[in-house]
Amino acid sequence: MDCLENAVFLFLGLPGVGKGTLASMIAPELDLEHISTGDLFRTEIKSGSALGEKLQDSIDKGELVSDQLVNQVVKNKISGLGNKGIILDGFPRTIEQAKSLDQMLSDFGRSVSLLIYLETTKEIIKKRLLGRLVCENCAENFNEYFKQPKVAGVCDFCQGKVSKRTDDTAELIEQRLLQYQMKTAPVKDYYQHRGLVVEFNVEKNSEQVKSTIIEALKRSFQKETFVV
Ligand code: AMP
């Protein structure tokens, strides 16, 4: 097992590009903690808390949750991890969040190692989102068009209930893509200026993409640890 202690990798790209799927395949192979802000919010919503209701309200409108709240959630999560390497999936999504991440990482003696930018066509994105099915128990992804569960409505892995996300409707998808263009796209430039971005086209076989990304993560981190 490769040990990437202190590494901080960011996965960025349009909603539905496959950040969560790839991050959840790669994290266990490199002993990294996979932190998905979207998953953290959905867990909070399921708990029925007052905070969960507030989060549901933003998600139901296809809007981003406030920077202040997201930053706090991520800080709490990172502070409990010691030196463990991290993949951040779905964060930062605004320049404000990127600045806050820099600050919190520097407080922990860390910095961003690499940003993996995933891209594909808008047509594929829309089909992935409209057909997406998610296990309510283990969060495994399926798709009505590309990857149906063996038994309809039941997760292949944990037998949990498989359903559509409430924000995967045609109207909310448009709204989320718009939010991405306005607020999240500039985050790529923010890291590109620091030479930290590597781009991957994810139309191809996901096993192949996964292996190429794993090599890029290992290489970037080896470089970082050897520069003293
Ligand atoms: P995701 O599962 O990453 O598509 O996230 C689902 C929803 O959670 C998003 O559409 C946002 O409403 C909210 N969300 C997740 N991550 C963030 C973030 N970093 N900043 C603001 N809102 C977020």
CSV table of N, CA and C and ligand atoms in Angstrom, one decimal, residues 15-16 19 36-39 41-42 55 58-60 62-67 70 74 89-94 97 129 132 165 167-168 176, ligand 1:
chain,number,residue,atom,x,y,z
A,15,PRO,N,-20.9,18.9,-12.2
A,15,PRO,CA,-21.7,17.9,-11.5
A,15,PRO,C,-21.9,16.7,-12.4
A,16,GLY,N,-21.7,15.5,-11.9
A,16,GLY,CA,-22.0,14.3,-12.7
A,16,GLY,C,-20.9,13.8,-13.6
A,19,LYS,N,-16.6,12.6,-10.3
A,19,LYS,CA,-15.7,12.8,-9.2
A,19,LYS,C,-15.8,11.8,-8.1
A,36,SER,N,-16.4,13.9,0.7
A,36,SER,CA,-17.3,14.5,-0.2
A,36,SER,C,-18.3,15.4,0.5
A,37,THR,N,-18.2,16.7,0.2
A,37,THR,CA,-19.1,17.6,1.0
A,37,THR,C,-20.6,17.2,0.7
A,38,GLY,N,-20.9,16.9,-0.6
A,38,GLY,CA,-22.2,16.5,-0.9
A,38,GLY,C,-22.7,15.3,-0.1
A,39,ASP,N,-21.9,14.3,0.1
A,39,ASP,CA,-22.2,13.1,0.9
A,39,ASP,C,-22.4,13.5,2.4
A,41,PHE,N,-23.4,16.4,3.5
A,41,PHE,CA,-24.7,17.1,3.6
A,41,PHE,C,-25.8,16.1,3.5
A,42,ARG,N,-25.8,15.2,2.6
A,42,ARG,CA,-26.9,14.2,2.5
A,42,ARG,C,-27.1,13.4,3.8
A,55,LEU,N,-29.8,22.7,4.8
A,55,LEU,CA,-29.0,22.2,3.7
A,55,LEU,C,-30.0,21.8,2.5
A,58,SER,N,-31.1,24.6,0.3
A,58,SER,CA,-30.2,25.0,-0.8
A,58,SER,C,-30.1,24.0,-1.9
A,59,ILE,N,-30.1,22.7,-1.5
A,59,ILE,CA,-29.9,21.7,-2.5
A,59,ILE,C,-31.2,21.6,-3.4
A,60,ASP,N,-32.4,21.8,-2.8
A,60,ASP,CA,-33.6,21.7,-3.6
A,60,ASP,C,-33.7,22.9,-4.6
A,62,GLY,N,-31.0,24.0,-6.2
A,62,GLY,CA,-29.9,23.8,-7.1
A,62,GLY,C,-28.8,24.9,-6.8
A,63,GLU,N,-28.8,25.4,-5.5
A,63,GLU,CA,-27.9,26.5,-5.1
A,63,GLU,C,-26.7,25.9,-4.3
A,64,LEU,N,-25.7,26.6,-4.2
A,64,LEU,CA,-24.6,26.2,-3.3
A,64,LEU,C,-24.9,26.5,-1.8
A,65,VAL,N,-24.5,25.7,-0.9
A,65,VAL,CA,-24.6,26.0,0.5
A,65,VAL,C,-23.6,27.1,0.8
A,66,SER,N,-23.9,27.9,1.9
A,66,SER,CA,-23.0,29.1,2.2
A,66,SER,C,-21.6,28.7,2.4
A,67,ASP,N,-20.7,29.5,2.0
A,67,ASP,CA,-19.2,29.3,2.1
A,67,ASP,C,-18.9,29.0,3.6
A,70,VAL,N,-19.9,25.5,4.7
A,70,VAL,CA,-19.1,24.4,4.1
A,70,VAL,C,-17.7,24.5,4.7
A,74,VAL,N,-15.8,21.3,6.6
A,74,VAL,CA,-14.6,20.7,6.1
A,74,VAL,C,-13.5,20.8,7.1
A,89,ASP,N,-13.6,15.9,-2.5
A,89,ASP,CA,-14.4,15.8,-3.7
A,89,ASP,C,-15.6,16.7,-3.6
A,90,GLY,N,-15.7,17.7,-4.5
A,90,GLY,CA,-16.8,18.7,-4.4
A,90,GLY,C,-16.5,19.9,-3.5
A,91,PHE,N,-15.2,20.0,-3.1
A,91,PHE,CA,-14.7,21.2,-2.4
A,91,PHE,C,-13.3,21.4,-2.7
A,92,PRO,N,-12.9,22.7,-2.9
A,92,PRO,CA,-13.7,24.0,-2.9
A,92,PRO,C,-14.5,24.2,-4.2
A,93,ARG,N,-15.6,24.8,-4.0
A,93,ARG,CA,-16.5,25.1,-5.2
A,93,ARG,C,-16.6,26.6,-5.4
A,94,THR,N,-15.9,27.4,-4.6
A,94,THR,CA,-15.9,28.9,-4.9
A,94,THR,C,-14.5,29.4,-4.5
A,97,GLN,N,-14.0,29.6,-0.8
A,97,GLN,CA,-13.7,28.3,-0.2
A,97,GLN,C,-12.2,27.9,-0.5
A,129,LEU,N,-26.5,12.5,-15.2
A,129,LEU,CA,-27.3,13.0,-14.0
A,129,LEU,C,-28.8,12.6,-14.1
A,132,ARG,N,-28.9,9.0,-13.1
A,132,ARG,CA,-28.2,8.5,-11.9
A,132,ARG,C,-29.1,7.9,-10.9
A,165,ARG,N,-31.5,11.0,-6.9
A,165,ARG,CA,-31.3,12.1,-6.0
A,165,ARG,C,-32.3,13.2,-6.3
A,167,ASP,N,-32.1,16.3,-6.4
A,167,ASP,CA,-31.6,17.4,-7.2
A,167,ASP,C,-31.2,17.0,-8.7
A,168,ASP,N,-31.5,15.7,-9.0
A,168,ASP,CA,-31.2,15.3,-10.4
A,168,ASP,C,-32.4,15.4,-11.3
A,176,ARG,N,-27.8,23.9,-11.6
A,176,ARG,CA,-26.5,23.5,-11.0
A,176,ARG,C,-25.3,23.8,-12.0
B,1,AMP,P1,-22.7,17.0,-4.9
B,1,AMP,O1,-23.1,15.7,-4.3
B,1,AMP,O2,-21.2,17.3,-4.8
B,1,AMP,O3,-23.2,17.2,-6.3
B,1,AMP,O4,-23.4,18.1,-3.9
B,1,AMP,C1,-24.8,18.2,-3.8
B,1,AMP,C2,-25.1,19.6,-3.4
B,1,AMP,O5,-24.6,19.9,-2.1
B,1,AMP,C3,-24.7,20.7,-4.3
B,1,AMP,O6,-25.5,21.0,-5.4
B,1,AMP,C4,-24.7,21.9,-3.3
B,1,AMP,O7,-26.0,22.4,-3.1
B,1,AMP,C5,-24.2,21.3,-2.0
B,1,AMP,N1,-22.7,21.3,-1.9
B,1,AMP,C6,-21.8,20.3,-2.0
B,1,AMP,N2,-20.6,20.7,-1.9
B,1,AMP,C7,-20.6,22.0,-1.8
B,1,AMP,C8,-19.6,23.1,-1.6
B,1,AMP,N3,-18.3,22.8,-1.6
B,1,AMP,N4,-20.1,24.4,-1.6
B,1,AMP,C9,-21.4,24.7,-1.6
B,1,AMP,N5,-22.4,23.7,-1.7
B,1,AMP,C10,-22.0,22.4,-1.8
